[in-house]
Coordinates of C-alpha atoms and ligand atoms in Angstrom, one line a residue:
M28 CA -5.2 -35.2 3.3
R29 CA -4.2 -32.8 6.1
I30 CA -3.4 -29.2 5.7
T31 CA -1.8 -27.2 8.5
F32 CA -1.9 -23.3 8.7
C33 CA 0.8 -21.3 10.4
C34 CA 0.9 -17.7 9.4
T35 CA 2.4 -15.2 11.8
G36 CA 0.4 -11.9 12.0
T37 CA -2.5 -13.3 9.9
K38 CA -6.1 -13.7 11.0
A39 CA -6.4 -17.5 10.7
Q40 CA -10.2 -18.2 10.7
P41 CA -11.1 -16.8 7.2
W42 CA -8.1 -18.7 5.7
L43 CA -9.1 -21.9 7.4
E44 CA -12.7 -21.6 6.2
G45 CA -11.6 -20.7 2.7
L46 CA -9.1 -23.5 2.4
Q47 CA -11.6 -25.9 3.7
A48 CA -14.2 -24.8 1.2
A49 CA -11.7 -25.0 -1.7
L50 CA -10.5 -28.5 -0.6
P51 CA -13.6 -30.2 0.9
G52 CA -12.0 -33.6 1.2
A53 CA -9.1 -32.2 3.3
V54 CA -8.7 -31.7 7.1
V55 CA -7.6 -28.1 7.5
D56 CA -6.2 -27.1 10.9
L57 CA -4.5 -24.2 12.6
W58 CA -1.0 -25.4 13.7
T59 CA -0.4 -25.8 17.4
A60 CA 2.9 -27.0 18.9
G61 CA 2.9 -30.8 19.1
A62 CA 0.2 -31.3 16.4
A63 CA 0.5 -34.3 14.2
S64 CA 2.3 -33.8 10.9
A65 CA 0.3 -32.7 7.9
D66 CA 0.7 -33.3 4.2
Y67 CA 0.8 -29.6 3.2
A68 CA 1.6 -26.4 5.1
V69 CA 0.3 -22.9 4.4
V70 CA 2.7 -20.5 6.0
W71 CA 4.0 -17.0 6.6
A72 CA 7.1 -16.5 8.7
P73 CA 6.5 -19.6 10.9
P74 CA 8.8 -20.5 13.8
Q75 CA 11.6 -23.0 13.3
Q76 CA 9.7 -25.3 15.7
F77 CA 7.0 -25.7 13.0
F78 CA 9.4 -27.3 10.5
D79 CA 11.1 -29.3 13.2
E80 CA 7.8 -31.0 14.1
Q81 CA 6.1 -31.2 10.7
T82 CA 8.3 -34.0 9.3
G83 CA 5.8 -35.5 6.8
L84 CA 5.2 -32.5 4.5
K85 CA 4.8 -32.9 0.8
G86 CA 4.6 -29.2 0.0
I87 CA 5.0 -25.8 1.7
F88 CA 2.9 -22.9 0.5
N89 CA 4.0 -19.4 1.3
I90 CA 1.2 -16.8 1.4
G91 CA 3.5 -14.1 -0.1
A92 CA 5.7 -13.7 -3.2
G93 CA 8.9 -13.2 -1.2
V94 CA 10.3 -16.3 0.6
D95 CA 13.3 -14.6 2.4
A96 CA 11.8 -15.2 5.9
L97 CA 11.4 -18.9 5.0
M98 CA 14.9 -19.2 3.5
K99 CA 16.4 -18.3 6.9
L100 CA 14.9 -21.5 8.5
R101 CA 16.0 -25.1 8.4
L102 CA 13.5 -26.5 5.9
P103 CA 12.8 -30.2 5.3
P104 CA 15.1 -31.3 2.5
G105 CA 13.5 -32.0 -0.9
V106 CA 10.0 -30.6 0.0
P107 CA 8.9 -28.1 -2.6
V108 CA 8.5 -24.5 -1.3
V109 CA 5.9 -22.7 -3.4
R110 CA 5.6 -18.9 -3.4
L111 CA 2.5 -16.9 -4.5
D112 CA 2.7 -16.4 -8.2
D113 CA 0.9 -13.0 -8.7
A114 CA -2.4 -14.0 -7.2
G115 CA -3.7 -10.4 -7.7
M116 CA -0.5 -8.7 -6.5
S117 CA 1.0 -7.6 -9.8
V118 CA -1.8 -5.2 -10.7
Q119 CA -1.5 -3.6 -7.2
M120 CA 2.2 -3.3 -7.6
A121 CA 1.7 -1.7 -11.0
E122 CA -0.7 0.9 -9.5
Y123 CA 1.7 1.7 -6.7
V124 CA 4.8 2.1 -8.8
C125 CA 3.0 4.1 -11.6
H126 CA 1.6 6.4 -8.9
A127 CA 5.1 6.9 -7.3
V128 CA 6.8 7.4 -10.7
I129 CA 4.2 9.9 -12.0
R130 CA 4.0 11.7 -8.7
H131 CA 7.7 12.3 -8.9
F132 CA 8.0 13.0 -12.7
R133 CA 5.0 15.5 -12.7
E134 CA 6.1 17.0 -9.4
F135 CA 2.7 16.5 -7.8
D136 CA 4.4 16.4 -4.4
G137 CA 5.7 19.9 -5.0
Y138 CA 2.3 21.1 -6.3
E139 CA 0.6 19.6 -3.2
A140 CA 3.0 21.6 -0.9
D141 CA 2.4 24.8 -2.9
V142 CA -1.4 24.4 -2.8
N143 CA -1.2 23.7 1.0
A144 CA 0.6 27.0 1.3
G145 CA -2.1 28.7 -0.8
K146 CA 0.3 29.2 -3.7
W147 CA -0.9 29.1 -7.4
S148 CA 2.3 28.2 -9.2
Y149 CA 3.6 26.4 -12.3
R150 CA 6.6 24.3 -12.8
K151 CA 8.4 23.9 -16.1
P152 CA 7.3 20.7 -17.9
R153 CA 10.0 18.0 -17.6
S154 CA 11.2 16.0 -20.6
R155 CA 10.2 12.4 -20.6
A156 CA 13.5 11.4 -22.3
D157 CA 15.3 12.6 -19.1
F158 CA 13.3 10.3 -16.8
S159 CA 14.4 6.7 -17.7
V160 CA 12.8 4.2 -15.3
G161 CA 15.0 1.3 -14.3
I162 CA 13.4 -1.8 -12.8
M163 CA 15.6 -4.1 -10.8
G164 CA 13.9 -7.5 -10.9
M165 CA 12.0 -8.4 -14.0
G166 CA 10.0 -11.3 -12.6
V167 CA 6.2 -11.6 -12.2
L168 CA 5.9 -8.2 -10.6
G169 CA 8.6 -6.3 -12.4
E170 CA 7.3 -7.3 -15.8
R171 CA 3.8 -6.2 -15.0
V172 CA 5.1 -2.9 -13.7
A173 CA 7.1 -2.4 -16.9
Q174 CA 4.0 -3.2 -18.9
A175 CA 1.9 -0.6 -17.0
L176 CA 4.6 2.1 -17.2
Q177 CA 4.7 1.8 -21.0
A178 CA 1.5 3.8 -21.2
F179 CA 3.3 6.9 -20.0
E180 CA 6.1 6.7 -22.7
L181 CA 9.0 7.1 -20.3
P182 CA 12.2 5.2 -21.4
L183 CA 12.2 1.8 -19.6
R184 CA 15.0 -0.5 -18.7
G185 CA 15.0 -3.7 -16.8
W186 CA 17.7 -5.7 -15.0
S187 CA 17.4 -9.4 -14.1
R188 CA 19.7 -12.4 -13.4
S189 CA 19.0 -14.1 -16.7
P190 CA 18.7 -12.3 -20.1
K191 CA 15.3 -11.2 -21.2
S192 CA 13.7 -9.6 -24.2
L193 CA 10.6 -7.5 -23.7
P194 CA 9.1 -5.1 -26.2
G195 CA 9.7 -1.5 -25.3
V196 CA 12.2 -2.3 -22.5
Q197 CA 15.9 -2.1 -22.7
C198 CA 17.0 -5.3 -20.9
F199 CA 20.2 -5.8 -18.9
A200 CA 21.2 -9.0 -17.1
G201 CA 23.7 -10.1 -14.5
E202 CA 26.5 -8.4 -12.7
A203 CA 28.4 -7.6 -15.9
Q204 CA 25.6 -5.3 -17.1
F205 CA 24.5 -3.8 -13.7
H206 CA 26.6 -0.6 -13.9
D207 CA 25.4 0.2 -17.4
F208 CA 21.8 -0.4 -16.2
L209 CA 22.3 2.0 -13.3
A210 CA 24.2 4.7 -15.3
A211 CA 21.2 5.8 -17.4
T212 CA 18.5 5.3 -14.8
R213 CA 16.8 8.4 -13.3
I214 CA 14.0 6.6 -11.4
L215 CA 15.1 3.3 -9.8
V216 CA 12.5 0.7 -8.8
C217 CA 13.5 -2.3 -6.7
L218 CA 11.5 -5.5 -7.3
L219 CA 14.2 -8.0 -6.5
P220 CA 13.8 -11.0 -4.1
L221 CA 15.9 -10.6 -1.0
T222 CA 18.8 -13.1 -1.3
P223 CA 22.5 -13.1 -0.3
D224 CA 23.2 -11.6 -3.7
T225 CA 20.8 -8.7 -3.5
R226 CA 21.0 -7.7 0.2
D227 CA 22.3 -4.1 0.5
I228 CA 22.3 -3.8 -3.3
M229 CA 21.2 -0.1 -3.0
N230 CA 24.2 1.4 -1.3
R231 CA 26.4 4.5 -1.6
D232 CA 28.4 3.0 -4.5
T233 CA 25.4 1.8 -6.6
L234 CA 23.1 4.7 -5.9
S235 CA 25.9 7.1 -6.8
R236 CA 26.0 5.5 -10.2
L237 CA 22.4 6.6 -11.0
Q238 CA 21.8 9.8 -13.0
P239 CA 22.1 13.0 -11.0
D240 CA 18.9 13.9 -9.2
A241 CA 17.7 10.3 -9.4
Y242 CA 14.7 9.0 -7.4
V243 CA 14.5 5.6 -5.6
I244 CA 11.3 3.5 -5.2
N245 CA 11.8 0.4 -3.0
V246 CA 8.9 -2.0 -3.0
A247 CA 10.8 -5.2 -2.5
R248 CA 12.5 -5.6 1.0
G249 CA 14.0 -3.1 3.4
A250 CA 17.3 -5.0 3.5
H251 CA 17.9 -4.2 -0.2
L252 CA 18.6 -0.6 0.9
V253 CA 21.3 0.8 3.1
D254 CA 19.2 3.4 4.9
E255 CA 22.0 5.8 5.9
D256 CA 23.5 5.8 2.4
L257 CA 20.2 6.8 0.9
I258 CA 19.8 9.7 3.4
A259 CA 23.4 10.9 2.8
L260 CA 22.9 10.9 -1.0
I261 CA 19.6 12.8 -0.7
D262 CA 21.0 15.3 1.7
S263 CA 24.1 15.8 -0.5
G264 CA 21.8 16.6 -3.4
H265 CA 22.8 13.6 -5.6
L266 CA 19.4 12.0 -5.2
A267 CA 16.1 13.8 -5.4
G268 CA 14.2 11.6 -2.9
A269 CA 12.6 8.2 -2.4
T270 CA 9.3 6.4 -2.0
L271 CA 9.7 3.5 0.4
D272 CA 7.2 0.8 1.1
V273 CA 9.5 -1.7 2.9
F274 CA 11.9 -1.4 5.8
R275 CA 14.6 -3.3 7.6
T276 CA 12.4 -3.3 10.7
E277 CA 8.7 -3.3 10.3
P278 CA 6.7 -1.5 11.5
L279 CA 9.2 1.3 10.9
P280 CA 10.5 2.4 14.3
A281 CA 9.0 5.7 15.5
Q282 CA 12.4 7.4 15.8
H283 CA 13.6 6.4 12.3
P284 CA 14.7 9.4 10.2
F285 CA 12.7 8.2 7.2
W286 CA 9.4 9.2 8.9
K287 CA 10.1 12.9 8.9
H288 CA 12.5 13.3 6.0
P289 CA 10.9 15.9 3.6
K290 CA 12.1 14.1 0.5
I291 CA 11.1 10.6 1.6
T292 CA 7.6 9.2 1.3
V293 CA 6.8 6.2 3.5
T294 CA 4.0 3.7 3.2
P295 CA 3.4 0.7 5.5
H296 CA 4.4 -2.3 3.3
T297 CA 1.2 -2.1 1.4
S298 CA 2.2 -1.8 -2.2
A299 CA 0.9 -5.3 -3.1
R300 CA -1.2 -7.0 -0.5
T301 CA -1.9 -10.8 -0.4
L302 CA -5.5 -11.2 -1.5
R303 CA -7.0 -14.1 0.5
E304 CA -9.5 -15.4 -2.1
E305 CA -7.1 -15.3 -5.0
S306 CA -4.4 -16.9 -3.0
I307 CA -6.6 -19.7 -1.7
V308 CA -7.7 -20.5 -5.3
Q309 CA -4.1 -20.6 -6.4
I310 CA -2.8 -22.7 -3.4
A311 CA -5.8 -25.2 -3.5
G312 CA -5.3 -25.6 -7.3
K313 CA -1.6 -26.4 -6.8
I314 CA -2.3 -28.9 -4.0
V315 CA -4.7 -30.7 -6.3
A316 CA -2.1 -30.7 -9.1
L317 CA 0.7 -32.0 -6.8
E318 CA -1.6 -34.8 -5.6
R319 CA -2.2 -35.8 -9.2
G320 CA 1.6 -35.7 -9.9
E321 CA 1.2 -32.7 -12.2
P322 CA 3.8 -29.9 -12.5
I323 CA 3.1 -26.5 -10.9
A324 CA 4.6 -23.0 -11.3
G325 CA 6.1 -20.9 -8.5
I326 CA 8.4 -23.5 -6.9
V327 CA 11.3 -21.8 -5.2
N328 CA 14.9 -22.8 -6.2
P329 CA 16.7 -23.1 -2.8
A330 CA 20.1 -22.6 -4.4
R331 CA 19.0 -19.2 -5.9
G332 CA 17.0 -18.3 -2.8
Y333 CA 13.9 -17.2 -4.7
Ligands
NDP30 P1 10.1 -13.2 -9.1 O1 10.9 -14.3 -8.6 O2 9.1 -13.5 -10.1 O3 11.1 -12.2 -9.8 C1 12.4 -11.9 -9.3 C2 13.2 -11.1 -10.4 O4 14.4 -10.7 -9.8 C3 13.6 -12.0 -11.5 O5 13.5 -11.2 -12.7 C4 15.0 -12.4 -11.2 O6 15.8 -12.7 -12.4 C5 15.5 -11.2 -10.6 N1 16.7 -11.4 -9.7 C6 16.8 -12.3 -8.7 N2 18.1 -12.3 -8.2 C7 18.8 -11.4 -9.0 C8 20.1 -11.0 -9.0 N3 21.0 -11.5 -8.1 N4 20.5 -10.1 -10.0 C9 19.6 -9.6 -10.9 N5 18.3 -10.0 -10.9 C10 17.9 -10.9 -10.0 O7 9.5 -12.4 -7.9 P2 8.3 -11.4 -7.9 O8 8.3 -10.5 -9.0 O9 7.0 -12.2 -7.7 O10 8.5 -10.6 -6.5 C11 9.7 -9.9 -6.3 C12 9.8 -9.5 -4.8 O11 8.9 -8.4 -4.5 C13 9.5 -10.5 -3.8 O12 10.6 -11.4 -3.6 C14 9.2 -9.7 -2.6 O13 10.3 -9.5 -1.8 C15 8.7 -8.4 -3.1 N6 7.3 -8.2 -2.8 C16 6.9 -7.1 -2.1 C17 5.6 -6.8 -1.9 C18 5.2 -5.6 -1.1 O14 4.0 -5.5 -0.7 N7 6.0 -4.6 -0.9 C19 4.5 -7.7 -2.3 C20 5.0 -8.8 -3.1 C21 6.3 -9.0 -3.3 P3 15.5 -13.9 -13.3 O15 14.2 -13.5 -14.1 O16 16.6 -14.1 -14.2 O17 15.2 -15.1 -12.4
OXD31 C1 5.2 -10.6 -0.3 C2 4.9 -9.4 0.5 O1 6.3 -11.0 -0.4 O2 3.7 -9.1 0.8 O3 4.2 -11.1 -0.9 O4 5.8 -8.7 0.8

């Protein structure tokens, strides 16, 4: 069995060694233009040429949860595309989102500024009931985030494509319930996949429907958010601010207003990193399962785009 590795922006050698160790019977190679076609591909944002040449693939493994970069390419028809299914990302995402929610709710950003100015000051405790957290995208990551947030007793709501029932979470589904979901949300967390249905989903209209003084946390993809609409709503006072981990252009360009905005916190797409060892175990296990003709989780539905 041949496995080809083509991951833009990723140090290849440790992956090649790890995959080889996990699948000792396989030949594991770094893809080069013109290479013979392999059985399985391990990829992150490969060029179109990769798929044009690799015509014998039986499976395509993406080393991330989001497959939006892959979905833009012409993929070989009928070949399963498999995304990472947690692989150590959900606990990181839970840490990141809980930190951002609590930092905002408890006004730790304000305390930090006060302390830096040498000020010993108190703020009036806020009511938990006023800080309903709404999670858009209740999949592998969204569910784990909701589970983690339950410890802090903030009201929780979740929105997904198909209806769900989760203890302690008020669940909304589909376009018909989107506005109701937004209307009572004070802290909005985006954990949607980027698809034609979700691109630009956080815009002037939808963000205006949130509770006054709402806060936005985007940890999914930059193209979910219309940047200038967010800034306009923060500057007009409708929104309190935002924590953003993902951007339309990454790295975030030096002149982008997000960098210096006093009410926006920026992190460099780091909320849930791909963990190499966990990912290799997952991918190798799924390759073995596919070879045996067994079903696997995490296959992308091309019609849905995630
Ligand atoms: P999943 O596929 O497990 O979950 C996606 C969720 O979004 C599902 O609940 C799905 O609904 C819902 N959804 C999809 N389309 C719509 C829609 N049109 N309307 C309403 N709900 C919708 O993905 P993950 O949880 O694993 O990952 C989510 C995203 O997080 C990734 O696609 C990626 O972009 C991003 N990500 C970001 C990282 C970072 O470091 N910043 C790291 C990892 C991922 P349903 O349940 O009904 O299918
Ligand atoms: C992912 C990411 O999709 O890291 O896994 O953004």
